[in-house]
Coordinates of C-alpha atoms and ligand atoms in Angstrom, one line a residue:
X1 CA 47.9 -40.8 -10.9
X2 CA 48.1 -37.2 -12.2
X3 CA 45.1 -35.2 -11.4
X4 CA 43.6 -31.8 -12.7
X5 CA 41.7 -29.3 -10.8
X6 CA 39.0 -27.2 -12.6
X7 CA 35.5 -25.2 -12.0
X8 CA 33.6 -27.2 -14.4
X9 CA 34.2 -30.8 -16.2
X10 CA 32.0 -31.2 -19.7
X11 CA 31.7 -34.7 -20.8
X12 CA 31.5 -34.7 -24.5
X13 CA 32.4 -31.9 -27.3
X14 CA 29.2 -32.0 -29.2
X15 CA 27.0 -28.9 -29.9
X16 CA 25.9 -29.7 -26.3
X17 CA 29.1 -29.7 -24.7
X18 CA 30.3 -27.4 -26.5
X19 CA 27.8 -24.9 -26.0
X20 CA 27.6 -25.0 -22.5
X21 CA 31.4 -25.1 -21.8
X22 CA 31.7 -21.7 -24.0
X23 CA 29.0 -19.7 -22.1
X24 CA 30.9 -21.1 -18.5
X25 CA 34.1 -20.4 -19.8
X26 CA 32.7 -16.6 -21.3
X27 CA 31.6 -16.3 -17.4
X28 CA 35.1 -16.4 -16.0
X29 CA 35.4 -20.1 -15.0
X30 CA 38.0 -22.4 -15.6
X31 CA 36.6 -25.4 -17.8
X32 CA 37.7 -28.6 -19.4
X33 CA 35.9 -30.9 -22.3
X34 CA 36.9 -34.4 -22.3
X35 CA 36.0 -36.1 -25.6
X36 CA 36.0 -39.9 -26.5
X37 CA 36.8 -39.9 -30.3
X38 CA 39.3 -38.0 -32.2
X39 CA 37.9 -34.9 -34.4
X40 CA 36.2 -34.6 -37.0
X41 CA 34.0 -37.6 -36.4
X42 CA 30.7 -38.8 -37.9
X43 CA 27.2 -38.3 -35.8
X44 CA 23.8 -37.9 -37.8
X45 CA 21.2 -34.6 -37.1
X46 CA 22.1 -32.6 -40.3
X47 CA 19.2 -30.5 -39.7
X48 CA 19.1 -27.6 -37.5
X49 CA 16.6 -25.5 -36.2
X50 CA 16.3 -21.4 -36.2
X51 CA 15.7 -22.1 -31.9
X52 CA 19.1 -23.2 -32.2
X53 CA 20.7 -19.8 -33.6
X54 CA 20.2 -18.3 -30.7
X55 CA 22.1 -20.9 -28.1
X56 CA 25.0 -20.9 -31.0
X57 CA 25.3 -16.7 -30.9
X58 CA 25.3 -17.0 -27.2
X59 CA 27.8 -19.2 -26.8
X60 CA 30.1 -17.0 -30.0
X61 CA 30.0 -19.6 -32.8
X62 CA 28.3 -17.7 -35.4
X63 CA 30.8 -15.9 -37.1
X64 CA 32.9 -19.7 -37.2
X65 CA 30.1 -21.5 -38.6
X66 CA 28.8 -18.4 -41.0
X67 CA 32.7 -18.9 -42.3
X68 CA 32.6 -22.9 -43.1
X69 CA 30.2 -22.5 -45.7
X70 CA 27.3 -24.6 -44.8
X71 CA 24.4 -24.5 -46.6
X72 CA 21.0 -21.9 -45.0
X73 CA 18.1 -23.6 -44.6
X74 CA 14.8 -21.5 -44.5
X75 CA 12.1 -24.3 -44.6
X76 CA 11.3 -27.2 -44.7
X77 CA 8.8 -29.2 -47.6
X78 CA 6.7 -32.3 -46.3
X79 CA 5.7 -34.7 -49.6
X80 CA 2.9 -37.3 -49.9
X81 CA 2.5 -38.7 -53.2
X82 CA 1.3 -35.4 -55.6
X83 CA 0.5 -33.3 -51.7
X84 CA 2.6 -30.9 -50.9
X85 CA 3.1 -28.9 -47.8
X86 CA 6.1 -26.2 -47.8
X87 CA 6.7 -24.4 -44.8
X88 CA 9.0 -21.0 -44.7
X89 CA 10.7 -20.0 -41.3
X90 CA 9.5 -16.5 -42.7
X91 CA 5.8 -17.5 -42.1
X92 CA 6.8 -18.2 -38.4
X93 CA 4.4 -17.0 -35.5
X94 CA 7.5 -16.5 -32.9
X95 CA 9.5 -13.3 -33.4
X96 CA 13.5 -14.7 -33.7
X97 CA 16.0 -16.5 -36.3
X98 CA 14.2 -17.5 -39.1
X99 CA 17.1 -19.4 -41.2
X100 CA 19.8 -21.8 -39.9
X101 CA 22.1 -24.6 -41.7
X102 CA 21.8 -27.7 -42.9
X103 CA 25.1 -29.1 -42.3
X104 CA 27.8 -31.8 -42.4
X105 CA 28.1 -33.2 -38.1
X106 CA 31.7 -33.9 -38.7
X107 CA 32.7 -29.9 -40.1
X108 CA 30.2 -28.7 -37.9
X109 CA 30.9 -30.2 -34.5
X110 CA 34.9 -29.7 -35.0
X111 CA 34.1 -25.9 -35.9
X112 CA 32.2 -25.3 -32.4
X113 CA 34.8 -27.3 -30.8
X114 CA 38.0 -25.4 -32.7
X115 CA 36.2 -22.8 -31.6
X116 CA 35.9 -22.8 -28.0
X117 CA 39.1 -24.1 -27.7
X118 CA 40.4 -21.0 -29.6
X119 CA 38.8 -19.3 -26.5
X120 CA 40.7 -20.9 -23.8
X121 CA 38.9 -24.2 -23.4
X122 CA 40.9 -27.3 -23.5
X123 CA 39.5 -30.0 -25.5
X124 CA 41.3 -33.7 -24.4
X125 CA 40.0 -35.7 -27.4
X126 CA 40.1 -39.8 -27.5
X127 CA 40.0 -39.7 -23.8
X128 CA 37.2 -40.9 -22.1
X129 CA 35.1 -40.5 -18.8
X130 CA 35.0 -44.0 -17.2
X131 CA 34.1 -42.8 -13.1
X132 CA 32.7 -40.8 -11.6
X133 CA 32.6 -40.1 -7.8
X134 CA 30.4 -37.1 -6.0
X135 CA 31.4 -35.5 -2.6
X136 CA 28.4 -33.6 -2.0
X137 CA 28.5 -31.2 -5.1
X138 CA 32.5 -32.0 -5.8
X139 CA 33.4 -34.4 -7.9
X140 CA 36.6 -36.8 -8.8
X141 CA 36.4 -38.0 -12.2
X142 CA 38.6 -41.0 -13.7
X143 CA 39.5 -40.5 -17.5
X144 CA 41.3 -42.7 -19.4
X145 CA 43.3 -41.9 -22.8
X146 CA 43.8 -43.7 -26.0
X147 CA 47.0 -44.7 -24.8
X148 CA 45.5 -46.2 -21.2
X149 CA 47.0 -43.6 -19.4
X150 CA 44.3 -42.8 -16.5
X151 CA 44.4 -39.5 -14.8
X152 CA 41.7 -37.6 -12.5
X153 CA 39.6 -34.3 -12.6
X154 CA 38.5 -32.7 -9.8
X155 CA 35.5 -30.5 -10.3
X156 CA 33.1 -28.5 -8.7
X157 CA 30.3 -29.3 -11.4
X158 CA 30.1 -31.7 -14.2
X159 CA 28.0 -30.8 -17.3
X160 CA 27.3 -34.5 -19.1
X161 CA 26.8 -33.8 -23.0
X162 CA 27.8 -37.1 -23.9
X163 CA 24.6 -37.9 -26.3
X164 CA 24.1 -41.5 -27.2
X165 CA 27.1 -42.1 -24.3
X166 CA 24.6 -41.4 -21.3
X167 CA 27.4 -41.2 -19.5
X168 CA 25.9 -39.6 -16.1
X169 CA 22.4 -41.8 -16.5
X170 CA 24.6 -45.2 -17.2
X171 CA 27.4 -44.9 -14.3
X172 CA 24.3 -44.0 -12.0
X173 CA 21.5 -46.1 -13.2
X174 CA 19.0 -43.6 -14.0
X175 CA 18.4 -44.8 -17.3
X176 CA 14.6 -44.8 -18.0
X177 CA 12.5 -46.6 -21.3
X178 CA 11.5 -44.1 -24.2
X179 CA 7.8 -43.9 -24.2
X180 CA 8.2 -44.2 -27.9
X181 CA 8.4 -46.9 -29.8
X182 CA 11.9 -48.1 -31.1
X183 CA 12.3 -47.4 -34.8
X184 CA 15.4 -48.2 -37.1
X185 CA 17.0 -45.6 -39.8
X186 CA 18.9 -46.3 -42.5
X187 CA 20.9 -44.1 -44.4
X188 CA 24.0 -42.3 -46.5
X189 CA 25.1 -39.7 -48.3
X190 CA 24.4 -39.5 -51.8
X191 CA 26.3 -37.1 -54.9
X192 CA 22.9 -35.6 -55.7
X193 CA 24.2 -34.7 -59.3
X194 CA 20.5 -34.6 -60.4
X195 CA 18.9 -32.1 -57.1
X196 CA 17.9 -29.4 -59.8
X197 CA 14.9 -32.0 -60.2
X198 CA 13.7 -30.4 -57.0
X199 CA 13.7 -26.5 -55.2
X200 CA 16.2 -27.4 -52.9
X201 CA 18.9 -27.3 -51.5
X202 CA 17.6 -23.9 -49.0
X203 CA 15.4 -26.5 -46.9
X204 CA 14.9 -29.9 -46.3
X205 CA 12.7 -32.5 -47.4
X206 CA 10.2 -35.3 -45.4
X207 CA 8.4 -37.8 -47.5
X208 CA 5.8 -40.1 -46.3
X209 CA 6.6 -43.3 -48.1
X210 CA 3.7 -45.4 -46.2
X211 CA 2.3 -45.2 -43.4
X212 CA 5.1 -44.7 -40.4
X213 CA 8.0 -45.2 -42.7
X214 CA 9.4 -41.7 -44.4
X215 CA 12.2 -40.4 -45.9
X216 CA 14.9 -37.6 -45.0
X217 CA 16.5 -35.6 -47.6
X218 CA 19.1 -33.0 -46.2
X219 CA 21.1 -31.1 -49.2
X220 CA 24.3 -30.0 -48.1
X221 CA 26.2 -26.9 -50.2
X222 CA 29.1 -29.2 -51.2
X223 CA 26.5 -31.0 -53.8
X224 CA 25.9 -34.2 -51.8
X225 CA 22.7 -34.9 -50.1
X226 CA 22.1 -37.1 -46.6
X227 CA 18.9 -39.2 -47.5
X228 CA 17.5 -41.5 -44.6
X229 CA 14.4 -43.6 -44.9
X230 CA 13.1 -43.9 -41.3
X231 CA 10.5 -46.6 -40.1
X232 CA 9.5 -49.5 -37.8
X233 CA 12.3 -52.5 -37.9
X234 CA 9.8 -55.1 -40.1
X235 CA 9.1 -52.5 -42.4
X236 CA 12.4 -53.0 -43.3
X237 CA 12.7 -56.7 -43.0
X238 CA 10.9 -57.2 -46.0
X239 CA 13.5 -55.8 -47.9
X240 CA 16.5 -58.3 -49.1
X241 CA 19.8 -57.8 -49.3
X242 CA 22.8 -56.1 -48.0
X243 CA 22.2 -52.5 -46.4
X244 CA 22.9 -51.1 -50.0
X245 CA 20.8 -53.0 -51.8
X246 CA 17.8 -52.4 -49.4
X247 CA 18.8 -48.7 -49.5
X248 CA 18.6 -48.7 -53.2
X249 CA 15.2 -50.8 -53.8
X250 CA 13.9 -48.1 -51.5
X251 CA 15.1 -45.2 -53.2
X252 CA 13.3 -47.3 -56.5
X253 CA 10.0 -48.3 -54.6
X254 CA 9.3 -44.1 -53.6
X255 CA 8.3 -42.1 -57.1
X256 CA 9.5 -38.8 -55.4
X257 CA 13.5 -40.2 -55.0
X258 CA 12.7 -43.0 -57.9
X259 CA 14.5 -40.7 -61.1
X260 CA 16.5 -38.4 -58.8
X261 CA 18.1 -40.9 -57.2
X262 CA 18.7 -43.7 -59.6
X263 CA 22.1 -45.4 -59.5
X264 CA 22.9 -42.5 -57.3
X265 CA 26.6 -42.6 -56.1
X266 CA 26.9 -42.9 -52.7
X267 CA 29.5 -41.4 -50.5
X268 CA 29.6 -43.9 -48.1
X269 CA 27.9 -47.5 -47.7
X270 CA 24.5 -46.8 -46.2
X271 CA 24.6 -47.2 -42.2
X272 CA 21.8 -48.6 -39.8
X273 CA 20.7 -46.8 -36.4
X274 CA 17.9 -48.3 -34.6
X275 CA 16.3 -47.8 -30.8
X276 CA 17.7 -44.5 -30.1
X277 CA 14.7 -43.0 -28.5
X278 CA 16.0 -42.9 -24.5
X279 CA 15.6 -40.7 -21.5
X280 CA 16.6 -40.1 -17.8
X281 CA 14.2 -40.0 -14.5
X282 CA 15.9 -36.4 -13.8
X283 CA 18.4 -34.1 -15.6
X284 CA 20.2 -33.1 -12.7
X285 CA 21.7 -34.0 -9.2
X286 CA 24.0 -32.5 -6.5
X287 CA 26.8 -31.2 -8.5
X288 CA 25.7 -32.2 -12.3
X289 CA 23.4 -31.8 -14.9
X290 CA 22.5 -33.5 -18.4
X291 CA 22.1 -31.6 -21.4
X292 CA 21.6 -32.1 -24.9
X293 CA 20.7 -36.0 -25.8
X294 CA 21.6 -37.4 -22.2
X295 CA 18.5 -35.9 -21.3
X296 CA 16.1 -37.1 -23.7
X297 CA 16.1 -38.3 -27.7
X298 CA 12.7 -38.2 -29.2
X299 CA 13.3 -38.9 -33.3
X300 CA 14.3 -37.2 -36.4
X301 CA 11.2 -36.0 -38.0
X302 CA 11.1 -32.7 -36.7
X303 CA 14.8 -32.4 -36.7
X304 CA 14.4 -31.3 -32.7
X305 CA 17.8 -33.2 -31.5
X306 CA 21.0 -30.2 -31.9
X307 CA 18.5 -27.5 -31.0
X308 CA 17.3 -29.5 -28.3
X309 CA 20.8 -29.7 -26.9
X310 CA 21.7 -26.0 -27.6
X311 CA 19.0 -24.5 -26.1
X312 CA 19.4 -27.1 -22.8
X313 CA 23.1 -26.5 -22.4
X314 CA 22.3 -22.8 -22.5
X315 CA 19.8 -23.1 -20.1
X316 CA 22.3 -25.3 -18.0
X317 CA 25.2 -23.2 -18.4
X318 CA 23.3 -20.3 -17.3
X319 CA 22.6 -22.2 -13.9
X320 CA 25.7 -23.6 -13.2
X321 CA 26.8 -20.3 -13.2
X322 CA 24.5 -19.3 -10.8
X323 CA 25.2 -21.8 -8.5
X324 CA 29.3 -21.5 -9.0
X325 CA 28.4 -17.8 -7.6
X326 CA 27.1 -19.3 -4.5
X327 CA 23.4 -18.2 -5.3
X328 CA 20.5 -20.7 -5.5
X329 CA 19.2 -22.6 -7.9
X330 CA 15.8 -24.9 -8.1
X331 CA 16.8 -27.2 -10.7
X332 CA 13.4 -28.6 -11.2
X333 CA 11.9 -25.5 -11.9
X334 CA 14.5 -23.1 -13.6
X335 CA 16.0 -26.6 -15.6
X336 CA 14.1 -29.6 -15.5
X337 CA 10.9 -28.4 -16.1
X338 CA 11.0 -26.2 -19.2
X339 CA 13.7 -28.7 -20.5
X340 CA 10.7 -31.3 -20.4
X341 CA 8.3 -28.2 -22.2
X342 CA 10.2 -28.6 -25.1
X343 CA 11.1 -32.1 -25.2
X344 CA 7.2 -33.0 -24.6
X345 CA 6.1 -30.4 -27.2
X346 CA 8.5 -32.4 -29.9
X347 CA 7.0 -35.5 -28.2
X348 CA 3.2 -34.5 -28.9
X349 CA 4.6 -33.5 -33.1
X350 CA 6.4 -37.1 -33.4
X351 CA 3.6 -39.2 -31.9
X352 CA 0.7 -37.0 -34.4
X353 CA 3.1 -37.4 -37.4
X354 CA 3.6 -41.2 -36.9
X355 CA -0.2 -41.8 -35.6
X356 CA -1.1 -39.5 -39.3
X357 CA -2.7 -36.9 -37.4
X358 CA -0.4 -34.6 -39.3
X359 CA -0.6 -35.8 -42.6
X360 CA -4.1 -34.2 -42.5
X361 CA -3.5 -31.1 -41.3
X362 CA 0.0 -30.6 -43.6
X363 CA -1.8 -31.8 -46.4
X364 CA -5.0 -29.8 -46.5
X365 CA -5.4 -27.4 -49.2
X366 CA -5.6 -23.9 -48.6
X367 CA -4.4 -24.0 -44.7
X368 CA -5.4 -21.2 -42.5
X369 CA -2.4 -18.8 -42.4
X370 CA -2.4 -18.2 -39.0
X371 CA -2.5 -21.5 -37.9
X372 CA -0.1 -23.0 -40.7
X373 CA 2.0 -19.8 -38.8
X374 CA 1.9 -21.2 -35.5
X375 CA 2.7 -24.8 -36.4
X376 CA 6.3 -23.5 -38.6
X377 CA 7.1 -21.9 -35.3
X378 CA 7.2 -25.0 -33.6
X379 CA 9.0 -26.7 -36.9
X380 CA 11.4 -24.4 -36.4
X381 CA 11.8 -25.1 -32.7
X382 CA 10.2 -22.3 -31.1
X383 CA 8.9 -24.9 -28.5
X384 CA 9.3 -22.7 -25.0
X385 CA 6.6 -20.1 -26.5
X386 CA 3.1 -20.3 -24.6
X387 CA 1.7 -17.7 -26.6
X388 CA 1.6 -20.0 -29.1
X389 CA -1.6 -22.6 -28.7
X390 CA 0.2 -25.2 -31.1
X391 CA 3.0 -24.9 -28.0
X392 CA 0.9 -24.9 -24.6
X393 CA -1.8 -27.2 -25.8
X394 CA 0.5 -29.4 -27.9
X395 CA -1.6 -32.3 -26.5
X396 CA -4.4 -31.6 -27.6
X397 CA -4.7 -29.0 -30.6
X398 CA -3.0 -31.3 -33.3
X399 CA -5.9 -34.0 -32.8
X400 CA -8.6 -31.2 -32.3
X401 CA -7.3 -29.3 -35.8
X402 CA -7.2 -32.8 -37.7
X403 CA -10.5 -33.6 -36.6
X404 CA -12.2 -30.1 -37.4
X405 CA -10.7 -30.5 -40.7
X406 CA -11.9 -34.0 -41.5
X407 CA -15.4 -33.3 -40.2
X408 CA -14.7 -30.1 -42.7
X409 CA -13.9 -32.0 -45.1
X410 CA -16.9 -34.6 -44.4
X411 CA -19.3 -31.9 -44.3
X412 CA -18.2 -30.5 -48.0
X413 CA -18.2 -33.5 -49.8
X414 CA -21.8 -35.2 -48.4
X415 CA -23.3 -31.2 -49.4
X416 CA -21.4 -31.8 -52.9
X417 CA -23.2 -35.4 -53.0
X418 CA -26.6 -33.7 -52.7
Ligands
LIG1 P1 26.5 -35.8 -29.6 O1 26.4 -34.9 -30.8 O2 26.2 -37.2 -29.7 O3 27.9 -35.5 -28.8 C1 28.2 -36.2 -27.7 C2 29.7 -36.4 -27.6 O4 30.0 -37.1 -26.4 C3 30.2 -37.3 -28.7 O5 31.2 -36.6 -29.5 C4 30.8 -38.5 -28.0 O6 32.0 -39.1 -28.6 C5 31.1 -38.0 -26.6 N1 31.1 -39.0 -25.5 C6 30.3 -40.1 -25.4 N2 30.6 -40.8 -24.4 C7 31.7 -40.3 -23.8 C8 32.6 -40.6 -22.7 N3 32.4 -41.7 -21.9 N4 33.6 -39.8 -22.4 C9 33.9 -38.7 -23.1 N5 33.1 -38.3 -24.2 C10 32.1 -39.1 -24.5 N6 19.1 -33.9 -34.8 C11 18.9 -32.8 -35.5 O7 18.9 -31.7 -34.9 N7 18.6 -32.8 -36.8 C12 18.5 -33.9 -37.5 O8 18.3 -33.9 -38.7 C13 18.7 -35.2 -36.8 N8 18.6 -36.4 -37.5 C14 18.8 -37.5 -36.8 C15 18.7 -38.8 -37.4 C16 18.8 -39.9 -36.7 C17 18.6 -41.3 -37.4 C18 19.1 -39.9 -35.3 C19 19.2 -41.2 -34.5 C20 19.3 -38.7 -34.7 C21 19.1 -37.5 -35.4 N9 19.3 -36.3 -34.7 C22 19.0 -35.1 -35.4 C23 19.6 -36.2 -33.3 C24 21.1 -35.8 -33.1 O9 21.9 -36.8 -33.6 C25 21.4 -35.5 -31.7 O10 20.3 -35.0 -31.0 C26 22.6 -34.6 -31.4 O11 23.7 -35.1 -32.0 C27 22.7 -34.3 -29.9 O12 23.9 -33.6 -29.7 P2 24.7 -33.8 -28.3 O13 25.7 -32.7 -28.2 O14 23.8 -34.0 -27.2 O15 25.4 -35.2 -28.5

């Protein structure tokens, strides 16, 4: 069996692999991507964040991205019936990149991975990891191509960026339950020939369609639009029908997509995804570590997922590194640790949005500008800054706020009454 010898193996060419295995491979070290499906291939998280600009410059994909086109996003508009709550990247409390894209994952993910093989990296596509065997920090790894041909890598550090593959977590059993509870999306793309209805396409849209169940809508510069309706499996079981007839009673039973989309054509036939909340015990062991997805998926709402893996594979790449230099590294304070402060800030957002703690607080009239600033920089992913009290007491200030406000609001309307 033909075998390979190289610094650092990446499992996976997404934005996590991808990112990573440029910042090694900038560092002097000899690295290798191995990728399951052939390029361009589908994957859903349109969305970015402005967090994630920064992990992107790093790693030199700016310039490759800026070139394809893809449409800036500087907000993003939360909708509930006639409420409103529009938030501007501008407004943001964190100093950094206040715009980003919303973009195709197909055109995207091929242009960070053209790119970093442009730099030297080799990308093996439609070949995948299926062993994995650690000698101390070394590692042997079995790949297999499309054609069955199985070959061997040996490497002195594995970074696994294999998203919804788990690769690492699966081969070693360190698969843990989401603490969140499984939820189903379906969704397409739609030729949005009437989107002049609304002030898109610079941001992105969440609806609240009931209670738990809402609504993406993600405009893309080439004129078509992702649109995802998001909610708990029975919520959709009431529905009849194919996928595309569900997806189209839906898009009739909302009044904000009800005209816009009508008879909308759709690009392709809607999709389902369901149960993709999952995480790991840890993020790293002698001679790997999990970035991006394989670490933890929370949900789309806040549209945390890409810059989640950016910023995780640039903290990762940073430390392997380190460690490839001979120095030390405490994983569980330099990695695992402030990878779980973002992850658990998202995690506090998702559970007030689906519990409605947010709807209140997006939703109030005349918001306090200074809080409404330090919310947007979490919305757009500014999640490792502990100057921010909407960041270190994510717990806790979302519930707190909402309450104030209601007891506000309470107050006001029993003084009107006398
Ligand atoms: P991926 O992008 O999944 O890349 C992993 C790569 O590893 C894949 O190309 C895969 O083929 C490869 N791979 C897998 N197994 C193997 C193997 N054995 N060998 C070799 N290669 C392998 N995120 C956002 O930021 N914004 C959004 O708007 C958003 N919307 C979402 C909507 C839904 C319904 C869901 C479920 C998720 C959404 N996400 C969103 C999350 C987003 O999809 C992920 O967080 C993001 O793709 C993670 O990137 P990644 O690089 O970690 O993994």
């Amino acid at each position: 069996m033909k075998t390979e010898q190289v610094d650092v193996l990446v499992i996976g060419a997404g934005p996590a692999g991808t990112v990573a295995a440029s910042i090694i491979h900038q560092a002097g070290y000899k690295v290798k991507i191995v990728e399951k499906m052939k390029f361009p291939r589908f994957v859903i998280g349109e969305s970015l964040l402005p967090r994630s600009m920064d992990a992107l410059n790093e790693a030199g994909f700016i310039d490759a991205i800026k070139a394809k086109g893809f449409q800036e996003k500087f907000g993003a508009k939360f909708v509930k019936g006639d409420a409103l709550c529009d938030f501007t990247f501008k407004e943001q409390y964190t100093p950094g990149w206040t715009w980003t894209w919303q973009v195709t994952r197909a055109d995207f993910d091929k242009t960070l991975a053209d790119t970093v093989e442009s730099m030297g990296v080799p990308v093996a596509y439609e070949t995948t990891v299926t062993d994995i065997r650690f000698n101390g920090s070394d590692s042997v790894t079995t790949i297999e191509d499309k054609d069955g041909n199985k070959s061997t890598i040996e490497a002195r550090f594995i970074v696994d960026g294999s998203g919804y593959g788990r690769v690492i977590p699966r081969l070693f059993n360190l698969e843990k339950n989401s603490s969140l509870q499984p939820r189903k999306a379906l969704f397409s793309h739609t030729v949005d020939t009437r989107r002049s209805m609304a002030d898109e396409p610079n941001r992105i849209t969440a609806v609240v369609h009931k209670k738990g169940v809402w609504i993406w809508i993600i405009p893309f510069s080439t004129g078509v639009t992702s649109l995802g309706f998001v909610g708990d499996p029975e919520f959709f079981a009431q529905y009849p029908g194919t996928d595309e007839e569900v997806y189209r009673a839906l898009l009739e039973a909302e009044p904000y997509t009800r005209e816009r989309f009508r008879d909308v054509e759709l690009v392709f036939e809607p999709r389902v995804l369901q149960s993709w909340s999952a995480t790991t015990d840890k993020f790293y062991g002698d001679g790997f570590v999990l970035t991006g997805n394989v670490t933890e998926f929370l949900d789309p709402i806040f549209s945390s997922g890409v810059t989640l893996a950016c910023v995780s594979s640039q903290t990762a790449a940073k430390l392997v590194i380190k460690k490839l230099r001979g120095e030390d590294v405490d994983w569980e304070k330099e990695y695992m640790e402030p990878t779980l402060q973002g992850v658990n800030t998202f995690r506090s957002y998702v559970m007030a949005w689906y519990e409605g703690t947010l709807d209140t607080i997006f939703f109030k009239k005349d918001a306090d500008p200074v809080i409404k600033g330090q919310i947007c920089s979490v919305l757009a992913g500014y999640v490792w800054d502990m100057s921010n009290p909407f960041v270190k007491n994510h717990d806790t200030a979302l519930k707190r706020l909402a309450r104030t406000i209601e007891l506000t609001e309470k107050l006001k309307s029993s003084s009107e009454i006398e």
